[in-house]
Coordinates of C-alpha atoms and ligand atoms in Angstrom, one line a residue:
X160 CA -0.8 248.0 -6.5
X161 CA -2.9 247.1 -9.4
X162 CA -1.7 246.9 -12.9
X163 CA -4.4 247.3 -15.8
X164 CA -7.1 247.3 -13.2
X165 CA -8.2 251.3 -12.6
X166 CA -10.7 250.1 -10.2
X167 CA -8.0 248.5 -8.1
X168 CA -6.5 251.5 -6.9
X169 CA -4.7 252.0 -3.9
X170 CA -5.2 255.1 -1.5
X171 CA -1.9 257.3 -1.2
X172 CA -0.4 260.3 0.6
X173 CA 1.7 262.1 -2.4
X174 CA 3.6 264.9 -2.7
X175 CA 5.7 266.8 -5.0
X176 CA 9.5 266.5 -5.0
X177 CA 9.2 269.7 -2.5
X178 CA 7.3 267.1 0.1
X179 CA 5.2 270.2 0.9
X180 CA 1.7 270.1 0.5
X181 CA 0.8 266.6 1.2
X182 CA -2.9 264.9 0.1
X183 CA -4.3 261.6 -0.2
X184 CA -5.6 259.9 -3.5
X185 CA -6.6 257.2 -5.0
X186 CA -3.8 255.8 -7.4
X187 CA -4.5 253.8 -10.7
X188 CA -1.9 252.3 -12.6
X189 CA -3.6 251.8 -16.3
X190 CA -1.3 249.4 -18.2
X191 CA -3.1 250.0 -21.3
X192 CA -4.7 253.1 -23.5
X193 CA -8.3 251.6 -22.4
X194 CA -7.4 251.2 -19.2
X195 CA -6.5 255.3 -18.8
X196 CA -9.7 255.6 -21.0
X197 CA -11.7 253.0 -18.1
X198 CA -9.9 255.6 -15.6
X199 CA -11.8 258.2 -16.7
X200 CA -15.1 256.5 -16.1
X201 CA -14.4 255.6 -12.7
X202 CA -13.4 259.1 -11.6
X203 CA -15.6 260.4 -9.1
X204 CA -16.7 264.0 -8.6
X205 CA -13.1 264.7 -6.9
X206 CA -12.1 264.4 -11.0
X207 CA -8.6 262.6 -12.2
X208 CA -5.1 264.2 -12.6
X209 CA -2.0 262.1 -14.7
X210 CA 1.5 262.0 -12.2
X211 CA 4.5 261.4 -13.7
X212 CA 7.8 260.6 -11.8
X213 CA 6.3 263.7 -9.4
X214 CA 9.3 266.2 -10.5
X215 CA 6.8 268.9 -9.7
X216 CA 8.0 270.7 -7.0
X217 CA 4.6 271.6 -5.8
X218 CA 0.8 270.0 -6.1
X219 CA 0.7 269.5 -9.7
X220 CA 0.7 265.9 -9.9
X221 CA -1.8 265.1 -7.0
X222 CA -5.5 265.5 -6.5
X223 CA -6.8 265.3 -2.7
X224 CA -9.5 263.4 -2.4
X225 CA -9.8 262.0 -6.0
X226 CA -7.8 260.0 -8.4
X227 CA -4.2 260.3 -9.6
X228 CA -3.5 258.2 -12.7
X229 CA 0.0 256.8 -12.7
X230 CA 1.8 256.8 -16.3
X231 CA 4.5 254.5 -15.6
X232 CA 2.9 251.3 -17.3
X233 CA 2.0 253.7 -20.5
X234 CA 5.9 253.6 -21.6
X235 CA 5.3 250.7 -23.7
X236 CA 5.5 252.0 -27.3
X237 CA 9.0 252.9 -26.3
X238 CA 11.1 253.3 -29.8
X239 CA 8.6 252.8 -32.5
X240 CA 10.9 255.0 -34.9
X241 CA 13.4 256.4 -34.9
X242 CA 14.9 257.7 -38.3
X243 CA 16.5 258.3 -40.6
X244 CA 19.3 257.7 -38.5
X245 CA 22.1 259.7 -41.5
X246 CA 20.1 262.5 -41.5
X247 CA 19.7 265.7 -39.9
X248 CA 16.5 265.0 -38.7
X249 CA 15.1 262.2 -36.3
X250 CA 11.2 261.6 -34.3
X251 CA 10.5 259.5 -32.2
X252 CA 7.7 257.9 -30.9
X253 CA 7.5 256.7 -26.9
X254 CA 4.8 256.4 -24.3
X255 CA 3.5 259.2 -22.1
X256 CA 4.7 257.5 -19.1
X257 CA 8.6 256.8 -20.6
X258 CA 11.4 258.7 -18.8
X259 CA 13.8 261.1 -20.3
X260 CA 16.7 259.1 -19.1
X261 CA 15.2 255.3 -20.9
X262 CA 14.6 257.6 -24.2
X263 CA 17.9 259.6 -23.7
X264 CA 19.8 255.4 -23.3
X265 CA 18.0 254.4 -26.0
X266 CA 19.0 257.2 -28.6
X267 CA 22.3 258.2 -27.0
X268 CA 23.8 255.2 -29.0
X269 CA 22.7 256.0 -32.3
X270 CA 23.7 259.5 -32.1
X271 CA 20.8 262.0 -31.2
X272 CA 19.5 263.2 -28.2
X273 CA 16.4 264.8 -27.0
X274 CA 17.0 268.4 -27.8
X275 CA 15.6 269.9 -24.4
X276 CA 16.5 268.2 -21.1
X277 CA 15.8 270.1 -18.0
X278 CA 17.4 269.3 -14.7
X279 CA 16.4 265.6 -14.1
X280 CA 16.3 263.2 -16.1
X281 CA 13.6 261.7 -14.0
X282 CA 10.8 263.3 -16.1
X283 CA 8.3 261.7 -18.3
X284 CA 6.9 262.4 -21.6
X285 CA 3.6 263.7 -20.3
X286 CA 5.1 265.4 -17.8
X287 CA 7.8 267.2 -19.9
X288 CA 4.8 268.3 -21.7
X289 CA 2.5 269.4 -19.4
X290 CA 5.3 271.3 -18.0
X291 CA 6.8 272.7 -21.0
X292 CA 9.9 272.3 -19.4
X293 CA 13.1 274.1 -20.6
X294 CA 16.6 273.1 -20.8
X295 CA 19.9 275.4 -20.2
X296 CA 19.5 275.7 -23.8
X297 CA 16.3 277.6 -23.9
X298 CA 17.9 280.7 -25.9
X299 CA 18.7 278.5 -28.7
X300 CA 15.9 275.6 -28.9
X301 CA 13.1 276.5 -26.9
X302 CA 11.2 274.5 -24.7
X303 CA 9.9 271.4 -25.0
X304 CA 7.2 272.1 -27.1
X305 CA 9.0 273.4 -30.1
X306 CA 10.1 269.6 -30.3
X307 CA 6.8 268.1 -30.2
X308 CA 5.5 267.3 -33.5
X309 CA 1.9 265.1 -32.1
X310 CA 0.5 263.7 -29.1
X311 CA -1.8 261.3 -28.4
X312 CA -4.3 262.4 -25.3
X313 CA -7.0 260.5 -23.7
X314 CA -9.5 263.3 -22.6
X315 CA -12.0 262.7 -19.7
X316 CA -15.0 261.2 -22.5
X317 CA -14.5 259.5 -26.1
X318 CA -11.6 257.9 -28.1
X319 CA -8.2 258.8 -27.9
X320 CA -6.9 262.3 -30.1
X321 CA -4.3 262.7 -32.3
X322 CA -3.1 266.3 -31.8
X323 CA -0.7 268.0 -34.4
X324 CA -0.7 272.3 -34.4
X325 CA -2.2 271.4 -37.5
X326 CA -5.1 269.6 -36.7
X327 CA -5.8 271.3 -33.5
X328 CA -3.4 274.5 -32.3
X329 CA -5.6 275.6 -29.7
X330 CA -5.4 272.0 -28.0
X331 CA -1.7 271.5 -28.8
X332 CA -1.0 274.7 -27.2
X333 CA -3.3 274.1 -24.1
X334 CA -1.6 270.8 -23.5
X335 CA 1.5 272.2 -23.6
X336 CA 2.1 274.1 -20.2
X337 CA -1.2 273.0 -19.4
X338 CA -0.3 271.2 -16.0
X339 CA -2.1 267.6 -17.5
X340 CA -5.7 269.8 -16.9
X341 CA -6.3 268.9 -21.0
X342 CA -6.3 265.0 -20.6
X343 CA -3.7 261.8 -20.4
X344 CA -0.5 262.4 -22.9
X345 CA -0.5 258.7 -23.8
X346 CA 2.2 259.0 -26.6
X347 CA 4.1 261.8 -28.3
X348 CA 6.1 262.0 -31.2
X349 CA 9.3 264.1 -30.7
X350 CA 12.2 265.6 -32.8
X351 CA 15.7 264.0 -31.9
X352 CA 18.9 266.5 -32.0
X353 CA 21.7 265.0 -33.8
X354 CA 24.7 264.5 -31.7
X355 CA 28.6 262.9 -32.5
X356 CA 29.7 262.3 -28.7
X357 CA 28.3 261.8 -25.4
X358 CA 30.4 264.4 -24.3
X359 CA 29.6 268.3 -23.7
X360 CA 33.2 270.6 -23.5
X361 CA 32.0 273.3 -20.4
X362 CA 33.6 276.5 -20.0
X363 CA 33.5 277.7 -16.2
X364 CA 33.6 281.2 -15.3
X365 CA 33.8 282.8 -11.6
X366 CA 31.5 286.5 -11.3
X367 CA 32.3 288.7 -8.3
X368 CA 28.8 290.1 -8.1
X369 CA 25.4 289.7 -9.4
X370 CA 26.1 292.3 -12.2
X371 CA 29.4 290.1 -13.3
X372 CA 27.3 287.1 -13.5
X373 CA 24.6 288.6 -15.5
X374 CA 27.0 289.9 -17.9
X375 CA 28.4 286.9 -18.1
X376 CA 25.4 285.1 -19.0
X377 CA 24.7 287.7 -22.0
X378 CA 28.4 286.9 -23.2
X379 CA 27.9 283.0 -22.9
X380 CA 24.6 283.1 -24.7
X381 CA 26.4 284.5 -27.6
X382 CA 28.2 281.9 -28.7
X383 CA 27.4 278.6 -26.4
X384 CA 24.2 276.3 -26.5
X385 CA 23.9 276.0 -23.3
X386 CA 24.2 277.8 -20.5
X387 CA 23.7 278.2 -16.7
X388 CA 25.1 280.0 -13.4
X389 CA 25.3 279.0 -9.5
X390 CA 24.1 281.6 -7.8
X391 CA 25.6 282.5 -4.0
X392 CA 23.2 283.9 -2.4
X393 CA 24.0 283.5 1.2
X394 CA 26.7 285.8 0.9
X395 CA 25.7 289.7 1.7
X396 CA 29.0 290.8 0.9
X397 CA 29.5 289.8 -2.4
X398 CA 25.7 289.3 -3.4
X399 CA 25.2 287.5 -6.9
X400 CA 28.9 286.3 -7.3
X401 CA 28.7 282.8 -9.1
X402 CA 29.9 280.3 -11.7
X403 CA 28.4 280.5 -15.1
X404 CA 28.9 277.1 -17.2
X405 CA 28.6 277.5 -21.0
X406 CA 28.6 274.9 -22.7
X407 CA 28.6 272.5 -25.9
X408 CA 28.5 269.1 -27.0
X409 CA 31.6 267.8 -28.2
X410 CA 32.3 267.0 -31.6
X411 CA 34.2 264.1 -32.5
X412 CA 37.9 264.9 -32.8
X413 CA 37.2 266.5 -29.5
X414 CA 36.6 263.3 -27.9
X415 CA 38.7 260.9 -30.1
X416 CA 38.3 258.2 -26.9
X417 CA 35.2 258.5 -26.2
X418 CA 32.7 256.5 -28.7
X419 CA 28.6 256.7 -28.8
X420 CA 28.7 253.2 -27.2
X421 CA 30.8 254.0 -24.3
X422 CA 28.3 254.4 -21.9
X423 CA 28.3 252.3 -18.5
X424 CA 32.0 254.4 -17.5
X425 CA 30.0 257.7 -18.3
X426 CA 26.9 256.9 -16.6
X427 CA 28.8 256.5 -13.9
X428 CA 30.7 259.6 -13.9
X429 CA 29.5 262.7 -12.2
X430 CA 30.1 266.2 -11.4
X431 CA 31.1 267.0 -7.8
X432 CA 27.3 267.3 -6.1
X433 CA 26.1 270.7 -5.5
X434 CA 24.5 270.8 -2.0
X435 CA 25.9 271.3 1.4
X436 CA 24.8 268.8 3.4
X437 CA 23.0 271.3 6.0
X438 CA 20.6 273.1 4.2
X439 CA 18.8 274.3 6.7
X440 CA 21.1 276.7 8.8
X441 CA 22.7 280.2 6.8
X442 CA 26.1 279.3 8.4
X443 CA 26.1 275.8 6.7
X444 CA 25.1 277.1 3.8
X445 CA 27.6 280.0 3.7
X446 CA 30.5 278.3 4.7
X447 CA 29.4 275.8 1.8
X448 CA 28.7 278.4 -0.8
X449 CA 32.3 280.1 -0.2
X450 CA 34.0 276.8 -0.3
X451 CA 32.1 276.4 -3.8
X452 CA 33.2 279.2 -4.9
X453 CA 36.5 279.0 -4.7
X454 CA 37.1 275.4 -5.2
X455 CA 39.1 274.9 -8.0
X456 CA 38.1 275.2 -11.6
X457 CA 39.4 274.5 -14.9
X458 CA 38.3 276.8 -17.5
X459 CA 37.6 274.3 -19.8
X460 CA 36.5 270.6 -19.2
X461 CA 34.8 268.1 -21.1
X462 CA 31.8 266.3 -18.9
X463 CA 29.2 263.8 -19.8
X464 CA 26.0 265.1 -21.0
X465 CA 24.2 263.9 -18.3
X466 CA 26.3 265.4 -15.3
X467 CA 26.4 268.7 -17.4
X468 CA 22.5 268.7 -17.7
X469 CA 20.9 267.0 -14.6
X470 CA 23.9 267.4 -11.9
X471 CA 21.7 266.6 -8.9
X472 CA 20.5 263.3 -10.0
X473 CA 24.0 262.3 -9.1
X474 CA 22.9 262.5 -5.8
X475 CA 19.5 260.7 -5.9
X476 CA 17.3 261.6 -3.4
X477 CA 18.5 265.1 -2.2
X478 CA 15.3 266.8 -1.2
X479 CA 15.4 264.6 1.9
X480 CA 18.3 266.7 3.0
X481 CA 15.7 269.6 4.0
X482 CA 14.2 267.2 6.5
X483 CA 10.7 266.4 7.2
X484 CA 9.4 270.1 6.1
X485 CA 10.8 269.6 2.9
X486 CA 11.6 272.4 0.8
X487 CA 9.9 275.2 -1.3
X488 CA 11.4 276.3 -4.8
X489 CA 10.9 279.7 -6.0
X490 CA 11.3 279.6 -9.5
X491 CA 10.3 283.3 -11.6
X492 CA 10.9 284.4 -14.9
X493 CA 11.4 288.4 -15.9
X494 CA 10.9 289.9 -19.3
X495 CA 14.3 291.3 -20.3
X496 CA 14.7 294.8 -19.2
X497 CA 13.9 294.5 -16.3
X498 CA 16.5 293.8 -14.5
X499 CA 16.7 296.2 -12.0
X500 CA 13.3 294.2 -10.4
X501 CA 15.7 291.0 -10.6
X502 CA 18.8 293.2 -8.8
X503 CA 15.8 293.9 -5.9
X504 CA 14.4 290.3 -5.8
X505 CA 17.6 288.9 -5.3
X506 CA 19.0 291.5 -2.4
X507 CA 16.0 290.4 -1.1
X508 CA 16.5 287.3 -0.5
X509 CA 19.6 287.9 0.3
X510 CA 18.8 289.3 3.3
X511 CA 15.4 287.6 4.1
X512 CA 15.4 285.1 7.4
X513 CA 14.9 282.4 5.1
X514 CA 18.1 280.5 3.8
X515 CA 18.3 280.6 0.2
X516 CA 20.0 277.3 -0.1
X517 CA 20.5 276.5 -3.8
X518 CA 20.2 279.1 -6.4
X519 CA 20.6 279.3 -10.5
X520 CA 19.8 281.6 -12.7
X521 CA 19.7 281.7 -16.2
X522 CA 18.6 283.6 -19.1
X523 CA 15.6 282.4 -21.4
X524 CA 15.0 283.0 -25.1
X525 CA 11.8 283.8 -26.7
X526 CA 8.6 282.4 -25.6
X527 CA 5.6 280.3 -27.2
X528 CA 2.3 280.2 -28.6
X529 CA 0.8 278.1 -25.5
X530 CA -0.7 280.4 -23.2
X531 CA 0.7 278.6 -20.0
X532 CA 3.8 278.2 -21.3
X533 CA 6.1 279.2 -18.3
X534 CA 9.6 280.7 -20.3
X535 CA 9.4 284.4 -21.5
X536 CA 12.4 286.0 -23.2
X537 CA 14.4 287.5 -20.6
X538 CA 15.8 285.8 -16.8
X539 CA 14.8 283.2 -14.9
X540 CA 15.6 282.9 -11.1
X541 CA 15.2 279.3 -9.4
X542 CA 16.2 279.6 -5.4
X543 CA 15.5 276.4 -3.3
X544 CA 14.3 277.2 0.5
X545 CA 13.4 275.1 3.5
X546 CA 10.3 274.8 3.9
X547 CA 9.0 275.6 7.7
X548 CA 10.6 279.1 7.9
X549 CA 7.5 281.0 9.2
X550 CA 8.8 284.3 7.7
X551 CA 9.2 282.2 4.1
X552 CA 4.8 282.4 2.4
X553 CA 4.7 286.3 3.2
X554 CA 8.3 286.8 2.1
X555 CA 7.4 285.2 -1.3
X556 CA 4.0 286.6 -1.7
X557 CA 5.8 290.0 -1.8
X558 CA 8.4 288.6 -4.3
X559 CA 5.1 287.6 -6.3
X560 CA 4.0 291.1 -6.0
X561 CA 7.2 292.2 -7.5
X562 CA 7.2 289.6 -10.3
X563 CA 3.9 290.2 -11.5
X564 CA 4.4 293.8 -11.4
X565 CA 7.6 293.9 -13.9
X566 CA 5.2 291.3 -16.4
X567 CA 6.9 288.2 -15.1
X568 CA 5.4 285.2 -13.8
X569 CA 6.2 281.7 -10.8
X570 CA 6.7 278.2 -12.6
X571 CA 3.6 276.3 -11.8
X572 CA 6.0 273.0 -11.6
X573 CA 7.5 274.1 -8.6
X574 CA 5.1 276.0 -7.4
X575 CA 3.4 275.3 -4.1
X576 CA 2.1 278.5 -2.6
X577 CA 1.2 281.1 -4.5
X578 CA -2.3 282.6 -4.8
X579 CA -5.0 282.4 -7.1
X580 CA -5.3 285.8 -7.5
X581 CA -1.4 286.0 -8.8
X582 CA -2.5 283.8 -11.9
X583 CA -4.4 286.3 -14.8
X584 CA -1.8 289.0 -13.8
X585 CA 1.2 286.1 -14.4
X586 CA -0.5 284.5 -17.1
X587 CA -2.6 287.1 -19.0
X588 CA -3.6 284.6 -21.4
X589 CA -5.5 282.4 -19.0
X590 CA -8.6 282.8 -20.2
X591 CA -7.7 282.1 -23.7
X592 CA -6.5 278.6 -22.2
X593 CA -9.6 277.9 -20.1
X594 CA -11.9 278.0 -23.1
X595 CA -9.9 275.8 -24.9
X596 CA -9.5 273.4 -21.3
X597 CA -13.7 273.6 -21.2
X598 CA -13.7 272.5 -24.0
X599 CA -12.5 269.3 -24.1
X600 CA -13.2 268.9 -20.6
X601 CA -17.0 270.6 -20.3
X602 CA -17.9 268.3 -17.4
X603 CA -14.7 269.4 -15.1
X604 CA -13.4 266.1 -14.4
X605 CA -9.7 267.7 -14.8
X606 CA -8.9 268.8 -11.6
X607 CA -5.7 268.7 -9.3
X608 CA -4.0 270.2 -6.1
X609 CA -2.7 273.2 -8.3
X610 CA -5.8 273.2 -10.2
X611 CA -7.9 273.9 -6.5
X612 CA -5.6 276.4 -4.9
X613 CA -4.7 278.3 -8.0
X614 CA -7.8 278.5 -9.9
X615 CA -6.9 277.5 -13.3
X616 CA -9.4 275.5 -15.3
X617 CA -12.9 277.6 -15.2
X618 CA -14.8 274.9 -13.3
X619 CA -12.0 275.4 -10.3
X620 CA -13.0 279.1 -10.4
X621 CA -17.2 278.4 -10.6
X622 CA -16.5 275.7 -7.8
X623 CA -15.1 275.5 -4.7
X624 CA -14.6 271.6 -5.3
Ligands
LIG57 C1 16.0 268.3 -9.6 C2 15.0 268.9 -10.5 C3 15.4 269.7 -11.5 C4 14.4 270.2 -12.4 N1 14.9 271.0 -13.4 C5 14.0 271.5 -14.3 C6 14.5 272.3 -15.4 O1 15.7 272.6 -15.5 N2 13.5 272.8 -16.2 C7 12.2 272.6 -16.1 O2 11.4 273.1 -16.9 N3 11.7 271.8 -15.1 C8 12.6 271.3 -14.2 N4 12.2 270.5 -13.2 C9 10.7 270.3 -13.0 C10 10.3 269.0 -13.8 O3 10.9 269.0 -15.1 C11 8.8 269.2 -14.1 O4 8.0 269.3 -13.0 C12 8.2 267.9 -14.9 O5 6.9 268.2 -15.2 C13 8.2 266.7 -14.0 O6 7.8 265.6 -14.8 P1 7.2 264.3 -14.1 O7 7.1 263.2 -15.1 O8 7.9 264.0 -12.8 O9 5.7 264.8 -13.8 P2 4.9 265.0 -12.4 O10 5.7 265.8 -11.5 O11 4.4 263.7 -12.0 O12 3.7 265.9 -13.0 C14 3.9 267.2 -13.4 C15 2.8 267.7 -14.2 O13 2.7 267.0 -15.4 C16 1.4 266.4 -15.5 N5 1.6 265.1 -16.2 C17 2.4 264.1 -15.9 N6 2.3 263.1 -16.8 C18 1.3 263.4 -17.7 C19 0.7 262.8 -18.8 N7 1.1 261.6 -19.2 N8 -0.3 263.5 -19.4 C20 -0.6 264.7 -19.0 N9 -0.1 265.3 -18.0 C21 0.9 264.7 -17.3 C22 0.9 266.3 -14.1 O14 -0.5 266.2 -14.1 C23 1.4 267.5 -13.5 O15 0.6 268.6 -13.8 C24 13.0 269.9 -12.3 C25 12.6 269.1 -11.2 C26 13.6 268.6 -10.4 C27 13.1 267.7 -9.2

């Protein structure tokens, strides 16, 4: 593997976390800004794409037949300020290629956290950003964008940008939900949220039904920061019944024991993991979901911040429970009021061949300016599904249908399948975004997997490439 030496890359087969979708690349591992910059030059007319910690679901973060640039060695900056520490307000500076969980060590300690962390902390920087990605917290603070305050990008030609929504909103918003096709994020600076414990007190509520849950979700919004439900959706009987976890963080003289600094015995700590261990069969899965369910629950707990936000990484590699087929997640957002689309979508699954094996829904806030931006004020549905179910691709595309119909629209970070055609209806602002991506990319040397099969920047659409 070559470090600082783009022209020693290695060829790869990569795929998403899904392990759908596989393609081979060749994979540089720039240690340096010039190096990403030296990147660019060698791409070849397959064009470049940045990968992260490939959290993507889908084919985001790989580029068949061309070059993947790997951000881990661009984590260097790491810390270059954080302050002032007594105030309400904190930014930080870090790398493009840091992790949420080596930022989230580093500023746990002192007392602020990153104010949006989705459901792994396995994410970088870049990748946070190119995803916008949203948090269980989304009705109060946004996405991840709202917390970015600059970024630096490499594009495909010339120096290194500076972008602030000052100095460049149309960039700035392009980047952000704009699936690494606007350049290399080789640094961002980010706002901290101040926080007294490592601790988050959760409330736990059980729903009977699909109505319950949603009700409940409404109820916890009110007054929580956070929060999230479990959705079982293998049972027909009692479709939509759940648990919705509200939640958030602790204040002090809730946790009198528990300092900033206590942090190996709460690393350690986890929630109870989430997944059955055969994923694959609706019997496994049902008998798992009704033992969930009724397993018991305190109404009120306090749980490290970590297993509140990211309970799955507890369990480290858990897509390789779907076997070799891997699995598909169906992730959709629906405006609010229109609910009665997400009743439908979710009977439907209910009773569709293919197993719904892990499902969460939640309830987003208002959207942003960035045209790409996945969240829009209303519900979002996330259901996990073995891949390798012949029935699953037209099952979905008729979800899609359904989706796109009711103004909603399928997270491109999880997204493996969908079809081109699905995209302006989804995101009616795409051509906004492709000026703006043509832009600073006029030769089309931005291209990915996702980029290919969905049609997003305007040379994918001129090209078949
Ligand atoms: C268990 C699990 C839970 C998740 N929960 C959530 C959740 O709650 N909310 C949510 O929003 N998402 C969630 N995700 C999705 C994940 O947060 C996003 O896919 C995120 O983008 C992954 O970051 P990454 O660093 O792994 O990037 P990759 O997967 O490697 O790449 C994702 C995209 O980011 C781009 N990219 C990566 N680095 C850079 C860079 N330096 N510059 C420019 N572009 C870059 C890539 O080109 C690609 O388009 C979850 C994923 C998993 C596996």
């Amino acid at each position: 593997m070559s470090t600082g030496d783009p022209s020693n890359g290695t060829r790869r087969r990569l795929t998403g976390w899904g392990g759908t979708a596989p393609s081979v690349a060749t994979v540089v591992h720039p240690a340096t800004r010039g190096d990403a910059r030296a990147a660019f030059e060698a791409a070849g007319p397959r064009g470049l794409i940045a990968r992260g910690l490939g959290r993507a679901y889908g084919d985001a973060a790989q580029n068949g037949g061309g070059m993947v640039l790997a951000t881990a060695g661009l984590n260097g900056t790491a810390l270059t300020a954080i302050g002032p520490i007594d105030g309400p307000r904190a930014t930080i500076t870090v790398g493009g290629g840091a992790s949420l969980e080596a930022i989230q060590r580093a500023v746990l300690r002192t007392g602020w956290s990153l104010p949006v962390l989705p459901g792994t902390r396995h994410v970088t920087i870049g990748g946070a950003i190119a995803s916008d990605v949203h948090g269980k917290n989304h009705h109060v603070d946004g996405s991840f964008g709202a917390h970015v305050e600059a970024f630096t990008l490499q594009p495909p030609a010339g120096d290194p940008i500076v972008v602030t929504r000052a100095s460049d909103a149309a960039l700035f918003e392009a980047t952000t939900g704009g699936m690494g096709l606007t350049g290399v994020v080789l640094a961002a600076t980010l706002r901290l949220m101040k926080v007294e414990t490592r601790l988050m007190r959760v409330h736990n509520q059980r729903t009977a039904d699909l109505d319950a849950t949603m009700r409940a979700l409404v109820e916890a919004d009110a007054t929580h920061r956070y929060s999230v439900a479990w959705l079982d959706l293998a049972s027909t009987r009692a479709r939509g019944r759940g648990i919705v976890t509200a939640a958030d963080h602790a204040r002090a003289a809730e946790a009198p024991a528990v300092g900033l600094l206590d942090e190996p015995s709460l690393w350690r700590a986890t929630v109870p993991p989430v997944v059955p261990m055969n994923l694959v069969r609706r019997a496994g899965v049902s008998l798992f979901n009704a033992a969930w369910f009724r397993r018991p629950l305190p109404s009120e707990a306090l749980a490290p911040i970590e297993s509140y936000m990211a309970p799955l990484d507890a369990l480290g590699a858990w897509n390789r429970l779907y076997g070799p087929r891997g699995l598909v997640q169906y992730q959709c957002a629906l405006p609010a009021g229109e609910e009665a689309v997400l009743r439908a979508i979710v009977e439907a699954i209910t009773h569709a061949p293919a197993v719904p094996a892990l499902s969460v829904l939640k309830r987003f806030g208002p959207g942003n300016g960035a045209p790409l931006s996945f969240p829009i004020e209303g519900w979002t549905l996330a259901v996990d599904f073995p891949a390798g179910d012949p029935a699953l691709g037209a099952s979905l595309d008729t979800l899609d249908e359904h989706v796109a119909a009711a103004g909603g629209r399928v997270y491109f970070a999880k997204d493996a399948r969908m079809r081109a055609e699905m995209v302006p209806l989804m995101y009616p602002r795409i051509d906004e975004w492709r000026a703006t991506q043509a832009r600073i990319d006029p030769a089309g040397v931005l291209t990915s997997d996702l980029d290919r099969r969905l049609h997003l920047t305007a040379a994918s659409t001129r090209s078949a490439r």
